[in-house]
Short mmCIF file of C-alpha atoms in Angstrom, two decimals:
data_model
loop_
_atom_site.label_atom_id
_atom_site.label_comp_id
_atom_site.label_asym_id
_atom_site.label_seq_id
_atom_site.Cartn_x
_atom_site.Cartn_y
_atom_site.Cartn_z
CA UNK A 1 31.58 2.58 6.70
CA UNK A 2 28.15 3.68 5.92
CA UNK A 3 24.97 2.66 8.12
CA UNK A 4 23.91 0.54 5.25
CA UNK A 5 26.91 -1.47 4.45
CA UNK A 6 27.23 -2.42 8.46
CA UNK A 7 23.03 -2.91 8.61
CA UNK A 8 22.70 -6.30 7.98
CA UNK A 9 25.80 -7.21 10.97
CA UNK A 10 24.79 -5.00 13.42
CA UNK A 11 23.10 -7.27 15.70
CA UNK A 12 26.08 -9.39 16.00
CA UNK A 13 28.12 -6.28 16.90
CA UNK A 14 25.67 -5.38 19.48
CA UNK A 15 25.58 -8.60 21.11
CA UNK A 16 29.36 -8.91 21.14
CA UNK A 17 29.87 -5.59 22.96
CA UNK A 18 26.90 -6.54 25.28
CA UNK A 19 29.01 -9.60 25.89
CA UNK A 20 31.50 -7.58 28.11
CA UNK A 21 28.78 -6.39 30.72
CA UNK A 22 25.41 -4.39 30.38
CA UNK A 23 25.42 -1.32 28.97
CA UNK A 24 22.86 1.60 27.78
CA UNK A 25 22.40 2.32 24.23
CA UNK A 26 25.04 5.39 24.08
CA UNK A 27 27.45 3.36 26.22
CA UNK A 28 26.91 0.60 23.48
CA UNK A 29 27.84 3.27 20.24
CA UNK A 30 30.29 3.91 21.70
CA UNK A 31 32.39 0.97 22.56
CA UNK A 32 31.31 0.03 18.85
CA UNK A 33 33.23 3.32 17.45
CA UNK A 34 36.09 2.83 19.40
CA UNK A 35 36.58 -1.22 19.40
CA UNK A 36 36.46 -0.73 15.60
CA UNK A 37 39.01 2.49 15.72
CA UNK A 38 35.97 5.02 14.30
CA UNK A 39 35.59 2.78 11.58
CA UNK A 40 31.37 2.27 12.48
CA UNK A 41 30.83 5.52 12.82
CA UNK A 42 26.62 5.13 11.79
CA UNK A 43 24.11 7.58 13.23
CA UNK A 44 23.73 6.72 16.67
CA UNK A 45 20.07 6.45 16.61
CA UNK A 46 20.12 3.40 14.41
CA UNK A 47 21.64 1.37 17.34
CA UNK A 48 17.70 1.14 18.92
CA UNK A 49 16.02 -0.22 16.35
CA UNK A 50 18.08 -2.83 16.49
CA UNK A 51 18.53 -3.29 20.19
CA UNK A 52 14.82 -3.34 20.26
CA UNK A 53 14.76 -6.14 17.34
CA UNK A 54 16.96 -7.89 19.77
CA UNK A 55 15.45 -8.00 22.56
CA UNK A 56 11.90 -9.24 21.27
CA UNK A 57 14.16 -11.60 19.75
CA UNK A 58 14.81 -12.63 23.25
CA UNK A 59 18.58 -11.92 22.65
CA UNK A 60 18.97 -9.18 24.84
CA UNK A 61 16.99 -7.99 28.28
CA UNK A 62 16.74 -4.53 29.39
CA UNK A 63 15.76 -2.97 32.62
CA UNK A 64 15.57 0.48 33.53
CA UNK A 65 18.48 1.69 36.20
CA UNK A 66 19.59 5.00 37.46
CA UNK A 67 23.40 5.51 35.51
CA UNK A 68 25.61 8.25 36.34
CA UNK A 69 22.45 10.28 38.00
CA UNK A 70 20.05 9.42 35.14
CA UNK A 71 17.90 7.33 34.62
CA UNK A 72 18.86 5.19 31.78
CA UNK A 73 17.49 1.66 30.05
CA UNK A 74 20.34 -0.94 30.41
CA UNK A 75 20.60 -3.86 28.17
CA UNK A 76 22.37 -7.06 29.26
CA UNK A 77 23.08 -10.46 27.16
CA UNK A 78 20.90 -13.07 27.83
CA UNK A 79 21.21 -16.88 27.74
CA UNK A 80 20.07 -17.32 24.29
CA UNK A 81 21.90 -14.18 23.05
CA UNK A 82 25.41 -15.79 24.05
CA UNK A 83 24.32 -18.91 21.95
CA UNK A 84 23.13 -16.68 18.75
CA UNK A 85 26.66 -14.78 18.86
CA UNK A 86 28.36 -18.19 19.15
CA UNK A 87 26.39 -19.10 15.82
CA UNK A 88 27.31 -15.42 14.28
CA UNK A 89 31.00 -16.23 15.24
CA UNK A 90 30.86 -19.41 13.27
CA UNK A 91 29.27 -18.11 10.55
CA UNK A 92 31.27 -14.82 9.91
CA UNK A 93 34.54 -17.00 10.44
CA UNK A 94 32.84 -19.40 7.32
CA UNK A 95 31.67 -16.21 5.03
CA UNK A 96 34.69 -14.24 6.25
CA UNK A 97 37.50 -16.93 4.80
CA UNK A 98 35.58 -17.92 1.65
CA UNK A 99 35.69 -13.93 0.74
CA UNK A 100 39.22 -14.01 1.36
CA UNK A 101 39.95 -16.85 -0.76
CA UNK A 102 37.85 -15.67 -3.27
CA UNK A 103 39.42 -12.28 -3.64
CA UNK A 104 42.91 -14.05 -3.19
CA UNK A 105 43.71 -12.70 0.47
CA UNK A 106 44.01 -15.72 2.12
CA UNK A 107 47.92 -16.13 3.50
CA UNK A 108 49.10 -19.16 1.87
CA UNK B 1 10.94 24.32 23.91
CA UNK B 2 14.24 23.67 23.52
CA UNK B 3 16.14 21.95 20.74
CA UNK B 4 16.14 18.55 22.22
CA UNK B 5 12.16 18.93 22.66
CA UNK B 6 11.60 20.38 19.36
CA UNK B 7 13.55 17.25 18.01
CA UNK B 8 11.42 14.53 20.22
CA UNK B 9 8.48 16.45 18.98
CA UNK B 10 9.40 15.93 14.94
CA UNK B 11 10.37 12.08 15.80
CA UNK B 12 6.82 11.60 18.02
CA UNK B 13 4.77 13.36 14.58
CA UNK B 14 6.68 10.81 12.31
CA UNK B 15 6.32 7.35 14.14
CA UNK B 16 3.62 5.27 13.57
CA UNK B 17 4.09 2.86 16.61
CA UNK B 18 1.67 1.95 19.51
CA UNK B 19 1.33 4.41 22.47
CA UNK B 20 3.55 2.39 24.91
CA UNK B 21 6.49 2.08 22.01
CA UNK B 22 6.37 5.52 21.35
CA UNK B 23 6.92 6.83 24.94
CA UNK B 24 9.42 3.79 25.19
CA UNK B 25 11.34 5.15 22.22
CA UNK B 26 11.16 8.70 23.03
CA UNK B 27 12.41 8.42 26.33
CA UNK B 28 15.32 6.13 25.29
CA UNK B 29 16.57 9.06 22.63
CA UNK B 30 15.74 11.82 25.25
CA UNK B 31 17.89 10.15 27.43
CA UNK B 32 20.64 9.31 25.04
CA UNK B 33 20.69 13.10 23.45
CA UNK B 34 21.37 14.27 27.13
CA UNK B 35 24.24 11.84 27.59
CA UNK B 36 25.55 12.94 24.29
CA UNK B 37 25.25 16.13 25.16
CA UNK B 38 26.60 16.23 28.70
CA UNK B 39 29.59 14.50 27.41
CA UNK B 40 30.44 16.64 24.72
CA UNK B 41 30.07 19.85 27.04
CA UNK B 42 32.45 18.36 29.36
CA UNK B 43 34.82 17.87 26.55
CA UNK B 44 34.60 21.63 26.46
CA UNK B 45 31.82 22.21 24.29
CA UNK B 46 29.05 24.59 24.50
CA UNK B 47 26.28 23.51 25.74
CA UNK B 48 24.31 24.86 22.45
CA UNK B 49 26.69 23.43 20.44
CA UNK B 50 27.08 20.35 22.15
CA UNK B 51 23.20 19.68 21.90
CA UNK B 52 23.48 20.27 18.01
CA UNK B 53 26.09 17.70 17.42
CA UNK B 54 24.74 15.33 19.94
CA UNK B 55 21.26 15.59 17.81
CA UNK B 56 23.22 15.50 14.12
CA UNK B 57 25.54 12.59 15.40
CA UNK B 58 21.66 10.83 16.71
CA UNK B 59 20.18 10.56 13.04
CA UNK B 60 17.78 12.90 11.10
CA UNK B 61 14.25 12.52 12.84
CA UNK B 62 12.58 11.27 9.65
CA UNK B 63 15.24 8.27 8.90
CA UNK B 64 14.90 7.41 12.53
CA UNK B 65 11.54 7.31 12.61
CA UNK B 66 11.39 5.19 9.25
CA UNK B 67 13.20 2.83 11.59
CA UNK B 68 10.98 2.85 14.27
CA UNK B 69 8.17 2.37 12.09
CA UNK B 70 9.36 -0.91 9.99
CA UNK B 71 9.83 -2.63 12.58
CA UNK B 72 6.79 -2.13 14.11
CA UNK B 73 4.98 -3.07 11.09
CA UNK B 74 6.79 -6.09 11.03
CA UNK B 75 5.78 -7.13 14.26
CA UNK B 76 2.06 -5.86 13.19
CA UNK B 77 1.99 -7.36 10.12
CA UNK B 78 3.23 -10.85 12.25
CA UNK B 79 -0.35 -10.68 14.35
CA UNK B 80 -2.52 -10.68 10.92
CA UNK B 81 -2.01 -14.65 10.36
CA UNK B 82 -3.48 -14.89 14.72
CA UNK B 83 -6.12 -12.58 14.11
CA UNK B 84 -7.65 -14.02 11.00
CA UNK B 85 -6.61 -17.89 12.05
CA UNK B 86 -8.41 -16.54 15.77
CA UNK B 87 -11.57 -15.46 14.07
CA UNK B 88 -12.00 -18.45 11.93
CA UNK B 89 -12.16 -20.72 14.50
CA UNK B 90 -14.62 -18.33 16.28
CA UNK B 91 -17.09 -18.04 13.02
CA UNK B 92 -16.64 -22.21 12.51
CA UNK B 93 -17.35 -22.91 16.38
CA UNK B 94 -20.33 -20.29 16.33
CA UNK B 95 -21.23 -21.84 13.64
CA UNK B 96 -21.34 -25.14 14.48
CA UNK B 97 -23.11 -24.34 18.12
CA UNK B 98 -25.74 -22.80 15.94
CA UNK B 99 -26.42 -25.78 13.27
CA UNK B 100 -25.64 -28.67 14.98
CA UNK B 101 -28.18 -28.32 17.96
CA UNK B 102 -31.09 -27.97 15.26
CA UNK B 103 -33.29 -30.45 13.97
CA UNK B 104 -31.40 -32.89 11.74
CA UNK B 105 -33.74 -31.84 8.58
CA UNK B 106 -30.14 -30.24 6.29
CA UNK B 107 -30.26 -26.68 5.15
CA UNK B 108 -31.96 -27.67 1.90
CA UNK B 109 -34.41 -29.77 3.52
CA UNK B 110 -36.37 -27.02 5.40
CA UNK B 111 -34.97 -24.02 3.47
CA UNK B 112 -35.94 -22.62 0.38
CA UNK B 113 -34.49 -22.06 -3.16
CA UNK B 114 -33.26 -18.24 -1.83
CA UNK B 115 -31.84 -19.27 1.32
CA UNK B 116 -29.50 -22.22 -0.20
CA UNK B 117 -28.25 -19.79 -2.77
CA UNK B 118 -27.54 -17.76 0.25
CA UNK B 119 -26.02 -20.44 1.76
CA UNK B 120 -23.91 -21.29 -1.17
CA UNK B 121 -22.92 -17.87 -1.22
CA UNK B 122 -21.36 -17.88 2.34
CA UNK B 123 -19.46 -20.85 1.72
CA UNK B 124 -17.56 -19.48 -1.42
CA UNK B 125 -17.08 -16.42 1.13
CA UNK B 126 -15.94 -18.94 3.27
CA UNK B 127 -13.45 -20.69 1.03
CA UNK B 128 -12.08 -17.22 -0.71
CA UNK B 129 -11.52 -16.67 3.63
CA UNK B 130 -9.80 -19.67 3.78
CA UNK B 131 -7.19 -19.63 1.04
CA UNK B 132 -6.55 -15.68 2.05
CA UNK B 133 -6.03 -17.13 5.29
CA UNK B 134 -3.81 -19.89 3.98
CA UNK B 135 -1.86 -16.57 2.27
CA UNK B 136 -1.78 -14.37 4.71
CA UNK B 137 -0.25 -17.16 7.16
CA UNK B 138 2.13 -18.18 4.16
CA UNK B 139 4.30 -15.11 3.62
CA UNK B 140 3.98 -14.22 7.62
CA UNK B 141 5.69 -17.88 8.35
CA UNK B 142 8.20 -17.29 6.01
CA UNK B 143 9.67 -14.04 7.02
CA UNK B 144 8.96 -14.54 10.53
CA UNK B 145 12.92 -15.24 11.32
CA UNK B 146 13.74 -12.26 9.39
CA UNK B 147 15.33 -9.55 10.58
CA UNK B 148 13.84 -6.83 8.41
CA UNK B 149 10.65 -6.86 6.76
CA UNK B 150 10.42 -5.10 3.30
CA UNK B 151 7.44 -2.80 2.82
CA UNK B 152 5.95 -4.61 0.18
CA UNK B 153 5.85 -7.41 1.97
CA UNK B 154 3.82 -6.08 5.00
CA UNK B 155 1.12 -4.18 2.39
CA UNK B 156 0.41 -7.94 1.12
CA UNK B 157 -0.06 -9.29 4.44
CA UNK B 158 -2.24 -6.31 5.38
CA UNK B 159 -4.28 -7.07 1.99
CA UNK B 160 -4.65 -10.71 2.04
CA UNK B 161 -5.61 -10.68 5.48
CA UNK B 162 -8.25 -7.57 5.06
CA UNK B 163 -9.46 -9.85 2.09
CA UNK B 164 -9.64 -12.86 4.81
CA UNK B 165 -11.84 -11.03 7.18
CA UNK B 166 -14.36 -9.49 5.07
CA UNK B 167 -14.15 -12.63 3.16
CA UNK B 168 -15.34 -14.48 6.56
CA UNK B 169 -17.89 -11.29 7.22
CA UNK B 170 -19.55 -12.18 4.44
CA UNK B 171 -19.63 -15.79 5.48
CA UNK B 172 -20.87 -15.11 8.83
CA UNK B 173 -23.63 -12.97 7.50
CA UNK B 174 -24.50 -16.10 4.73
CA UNK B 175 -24.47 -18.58 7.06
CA UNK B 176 -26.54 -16.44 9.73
CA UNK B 177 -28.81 -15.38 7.59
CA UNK B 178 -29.01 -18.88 6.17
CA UNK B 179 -29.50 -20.68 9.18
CA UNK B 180 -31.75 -18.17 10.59
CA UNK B 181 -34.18 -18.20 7.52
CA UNK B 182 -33.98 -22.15 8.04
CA UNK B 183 -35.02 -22.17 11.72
CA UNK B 184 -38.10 -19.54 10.48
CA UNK B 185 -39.45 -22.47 8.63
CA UNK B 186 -38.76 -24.92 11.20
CA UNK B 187 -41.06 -25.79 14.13
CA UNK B 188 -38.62 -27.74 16.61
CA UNK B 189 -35.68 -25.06 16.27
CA UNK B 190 -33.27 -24.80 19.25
CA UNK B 191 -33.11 -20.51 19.68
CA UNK B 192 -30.96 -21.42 23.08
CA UNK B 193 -28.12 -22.02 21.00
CA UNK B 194 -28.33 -20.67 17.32
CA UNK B 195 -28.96 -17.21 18.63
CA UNK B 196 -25.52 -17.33 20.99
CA UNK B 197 -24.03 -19.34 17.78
CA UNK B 198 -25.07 -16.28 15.19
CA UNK B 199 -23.92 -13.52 17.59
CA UNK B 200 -20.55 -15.26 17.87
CA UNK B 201 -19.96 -15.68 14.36
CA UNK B 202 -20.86 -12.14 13.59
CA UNK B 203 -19.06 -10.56 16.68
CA UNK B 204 -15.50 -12.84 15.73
CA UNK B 205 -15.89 -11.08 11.87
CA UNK B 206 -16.63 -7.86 12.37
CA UNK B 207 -13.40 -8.12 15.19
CA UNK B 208 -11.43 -9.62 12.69
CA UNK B 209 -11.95 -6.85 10.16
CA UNK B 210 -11.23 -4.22 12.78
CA UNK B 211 -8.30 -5.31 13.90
CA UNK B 212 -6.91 -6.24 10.54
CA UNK B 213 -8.01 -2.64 9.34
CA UNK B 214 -6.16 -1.29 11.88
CA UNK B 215 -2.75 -2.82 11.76
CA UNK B 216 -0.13 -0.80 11.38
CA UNK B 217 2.22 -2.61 8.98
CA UNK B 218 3.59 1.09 7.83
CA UNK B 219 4.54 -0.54 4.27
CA UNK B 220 5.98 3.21 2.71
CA UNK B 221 8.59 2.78 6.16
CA UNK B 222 10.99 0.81 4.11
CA UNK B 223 13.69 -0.32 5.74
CA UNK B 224 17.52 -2.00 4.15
CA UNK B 225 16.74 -5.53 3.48
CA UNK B 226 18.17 -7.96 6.44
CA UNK B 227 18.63 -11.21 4.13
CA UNK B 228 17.76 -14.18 5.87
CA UNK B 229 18.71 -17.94 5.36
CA UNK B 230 15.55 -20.11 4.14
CA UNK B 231 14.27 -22.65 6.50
CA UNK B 232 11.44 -25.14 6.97
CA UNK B 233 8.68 -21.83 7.85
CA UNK B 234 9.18 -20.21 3.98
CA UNK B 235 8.27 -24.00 2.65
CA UNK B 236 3.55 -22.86 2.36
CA UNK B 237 5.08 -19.99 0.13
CA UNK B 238 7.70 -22.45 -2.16
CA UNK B 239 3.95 -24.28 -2.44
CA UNK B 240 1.81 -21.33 -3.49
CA UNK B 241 5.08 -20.40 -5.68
CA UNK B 242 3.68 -23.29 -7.75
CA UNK B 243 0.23 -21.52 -7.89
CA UNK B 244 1.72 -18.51 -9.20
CA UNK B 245 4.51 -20.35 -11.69
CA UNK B 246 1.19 -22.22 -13.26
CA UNK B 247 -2.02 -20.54 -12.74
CA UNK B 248 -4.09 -21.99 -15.14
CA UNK B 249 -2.92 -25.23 -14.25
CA UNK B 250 -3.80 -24.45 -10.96
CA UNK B 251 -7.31 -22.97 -11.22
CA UNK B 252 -8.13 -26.05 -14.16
CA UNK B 253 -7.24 -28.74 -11.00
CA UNK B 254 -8.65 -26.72 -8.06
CA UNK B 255 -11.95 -25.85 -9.97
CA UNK B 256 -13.59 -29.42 -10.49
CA UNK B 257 -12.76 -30.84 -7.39
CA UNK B 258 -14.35 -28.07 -5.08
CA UNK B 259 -17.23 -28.52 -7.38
CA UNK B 260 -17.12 -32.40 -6.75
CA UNK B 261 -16.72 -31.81 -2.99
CA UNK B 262 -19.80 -29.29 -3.28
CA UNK B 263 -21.75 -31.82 -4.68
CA UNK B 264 -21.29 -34.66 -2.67
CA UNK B 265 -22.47 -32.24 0.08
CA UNK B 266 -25.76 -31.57 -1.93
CA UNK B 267 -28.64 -33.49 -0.49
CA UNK B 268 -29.92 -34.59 -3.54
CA UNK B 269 -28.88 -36.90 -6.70
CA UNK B 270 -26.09 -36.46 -9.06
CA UNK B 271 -28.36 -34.14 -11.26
CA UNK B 272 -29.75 -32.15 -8.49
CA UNK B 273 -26.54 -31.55 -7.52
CA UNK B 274 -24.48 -30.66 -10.74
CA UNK B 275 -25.60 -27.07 -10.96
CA UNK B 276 -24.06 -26.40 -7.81
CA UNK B 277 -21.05 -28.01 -8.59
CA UNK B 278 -20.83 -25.69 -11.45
CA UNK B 279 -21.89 -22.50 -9.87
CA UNK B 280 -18.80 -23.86 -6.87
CA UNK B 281 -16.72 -24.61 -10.27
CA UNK B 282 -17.70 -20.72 -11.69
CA UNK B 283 -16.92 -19.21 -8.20
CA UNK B 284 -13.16 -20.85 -7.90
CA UNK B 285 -12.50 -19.91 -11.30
CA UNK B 286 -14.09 -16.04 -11.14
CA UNK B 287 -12.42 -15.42 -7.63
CA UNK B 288 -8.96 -17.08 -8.94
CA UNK B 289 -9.41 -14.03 -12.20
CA UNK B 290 -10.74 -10.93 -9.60
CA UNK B 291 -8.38 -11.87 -6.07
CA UNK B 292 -5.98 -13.64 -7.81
CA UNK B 293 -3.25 -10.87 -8.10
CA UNK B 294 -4.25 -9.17 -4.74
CA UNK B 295 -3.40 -12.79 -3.30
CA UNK B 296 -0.54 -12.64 -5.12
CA UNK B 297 -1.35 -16.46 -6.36
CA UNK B 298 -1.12 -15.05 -10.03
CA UNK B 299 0.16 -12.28 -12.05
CA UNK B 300 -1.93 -9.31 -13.47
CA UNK B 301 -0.59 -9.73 -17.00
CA UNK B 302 -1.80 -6.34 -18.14
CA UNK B 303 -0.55 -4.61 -15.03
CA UNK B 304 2.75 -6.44 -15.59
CA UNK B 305 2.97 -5.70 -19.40
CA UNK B 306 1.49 -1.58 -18.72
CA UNK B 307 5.31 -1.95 -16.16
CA UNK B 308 7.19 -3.45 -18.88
CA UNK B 309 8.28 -6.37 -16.23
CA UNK B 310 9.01 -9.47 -17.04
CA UNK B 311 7.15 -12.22 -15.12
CA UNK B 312 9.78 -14.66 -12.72
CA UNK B 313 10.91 -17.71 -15.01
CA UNK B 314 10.21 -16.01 -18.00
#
């Protein structure tokens, strides 16, 4: 899937991994690639632009923390990030099950 | 230099961020092209190959920094509305600090023929600031929940709100000069306070159109198009959607009542006062013709026709 197609979802993805425990940006791109079996395979860059997005959104915090012998920026899920990916949830499930009825893959 | 370095070095050239983002950013992808990189060599990589894939897996440097740079010029393009809405309030307060204290004689009391043209003049400046203003504000509140900014987009804000502070620049200078000329004529003038007044009002424009000159709203960084759902911030630019639906309309309403509201401010009778109602009348309707499609509040038909496009509800 191309990074285009998965653009406009990608901040729910991020927040959903994020939702396991903190994690750096290539710790993030990488639970995304496998949770999905390789199917988001986008450049790996284009997870900071919107992990940045997210966390003047307030979504996410970040600190910086030494990881592995490195010093690495770690992002964590904040209050208001658990209650947007609640929304996203609710949403997707909505848009996700009209699609499928529309396109006539709905198990009836 | 190796390749890492010479990669950070393309990225750094391309973005057009503030100096704290950019060191932000490029430590973030030096430290993630390491990672990569250390990972992949103990997978059994080379470490020179391992460093290529880790930078081809990262992104090309230019779509990265095309990123990098849309959203930053949505968040710059976000503090035009503050800066112009910020200045205004300084120009009206210096303003007022400067008038009110003088003698209660009215500008075309003490002042001459020249200085209540000038005066006139500052106050269309004033009004052309205040609906770029209202523009500039518009479009900013109703993309401000959006994700993604398109390019287009941020170049209008950038405009509009350039047009809003020299607008106001030339107001300061009008009213300054205005109310300076005035106190020149005037023997009980208060300098304590219309000096301080002037200075404020021409410091708080010529800030304005600094920092609006230098935003970086990076409008050629296009980025893919986040839609987001309307909500109650995108109703101002459903309103000036009317504007632009029915411009004529618009300009034929707007026109006499400014010139009403200029004459009732006239102090003088009906008569006195109708030629500046018309010359307030001929302002709103020339500015509405020469900023109207800059402002986006109507459409340049012959640019539209030269495009071949097709005007919205057409």
């Amino acid at each position: 899937m191309s990074a285009e197609q998965l653009k406009g979802h990608l901040d729910p993805l991020v927040l959903a991994i994020l939702e396991q425990g903190p994690a750096h940006g290539y710790a993030i791109i990488e639970s995304l690639r496998s949770r999905s079996d390789g199917v988001f395979d986008l450049p790996e860059g284009t997870i900071y632009p919107a992990l940045h997005r997210l966390e003047r959104s307030g979504a996410v915090t970040s600190r910086r923390e030494v990881v592995g012998g490195r010093e690495r920026r770690v992002y964590q899920l904040s209050a208001r990030g658990s209650t947007a990916l609640r929304q996203r949830r609710a949403d997707w499930r909505l848009f996700a099950t009209a699609v499928s009825d529309v396109l006539g893959l709905s198990p009836s | 230099m190796n390749e890492i370095e010479r990669y950070l070095a393309d990225l750094s050239s391309r973005l057009r961020v503030g100096r704290r983002h950019r060191a932000r950013i490029l430590a973030e992808v030096h430290d993630h092209l390491g990672a990569a990189a250390a990972h992949r060599e103990a997978c059994g990589e080379p470490p020179e190959a391992a460093v290529g894939h880790a930078i081809g897996d990262f992104g090309p440097a230019p779509m990265m920094a095309t990123q990098f740079n849309a959203a930053a010029g949505a968040r710059a393009m976000r503090r035009a509305p503050c800066v112009a809405a910020a200045a205004g309030i300084a120009v009206c307060g210096g303003f007022l600090v400067a008038a009110t204290s003088q003698p209660r004689t009215g500008v075309s009391g003490a002042a001459s023929l020249a200085t209540q043209l000038v005066f006139l003049a500052a106050t269309i400046a004033g009004q052309v600031a205040l609906v770029a203003g209202i523009c500039t504000a518009s479009r900013t509140a109703s993309l401000w929940r959006a994700p993604t900014v398109p390019g287009e987009h941020r170049a209008f804000v950038r405009r509009s709100g350039l047009i809003c502070a020299v607008a106001l620049g030339v107001a300061a200078l009008g009213w300054s000069s205005a109310l300076l000329l005035t106190a020149r004529r005037t023997a009980q003038r208060d300098l304590s306070t219309l000096i301080p007044g002037v200075a404020v009002m021409i410091v708080a424009a010529a800030a304005s159109i600094g920092a609006t000159y230098h935003l970086r709203v990076n409008p050629d960084d296009d980025d893919v198009v986040v839609p987001s759902r309307p909500d109650v911030l995108g109703l101002p630019e459903q309103a000036i959607g009317v504007v632009r639906r029915h411009p004529v309309l618009s300009c034929l309403a707007v026109a006499p009542l400014a010139g009403l509201a200029t004459m009732s401010h006239a102090e003088t009778t009906v008569l006195g006062a109708l030629p500046w109602g018309l010359a307030e009348v001929g302002a709103v309707a020339l500015a509405f013709v020469v900023l109207g499609p800059a402002l986006d509040l109507r459409r340049d038909q012959r640019r539209t026709r030269a495009a071949g496009v097709r005007s919205p509800g057409h």
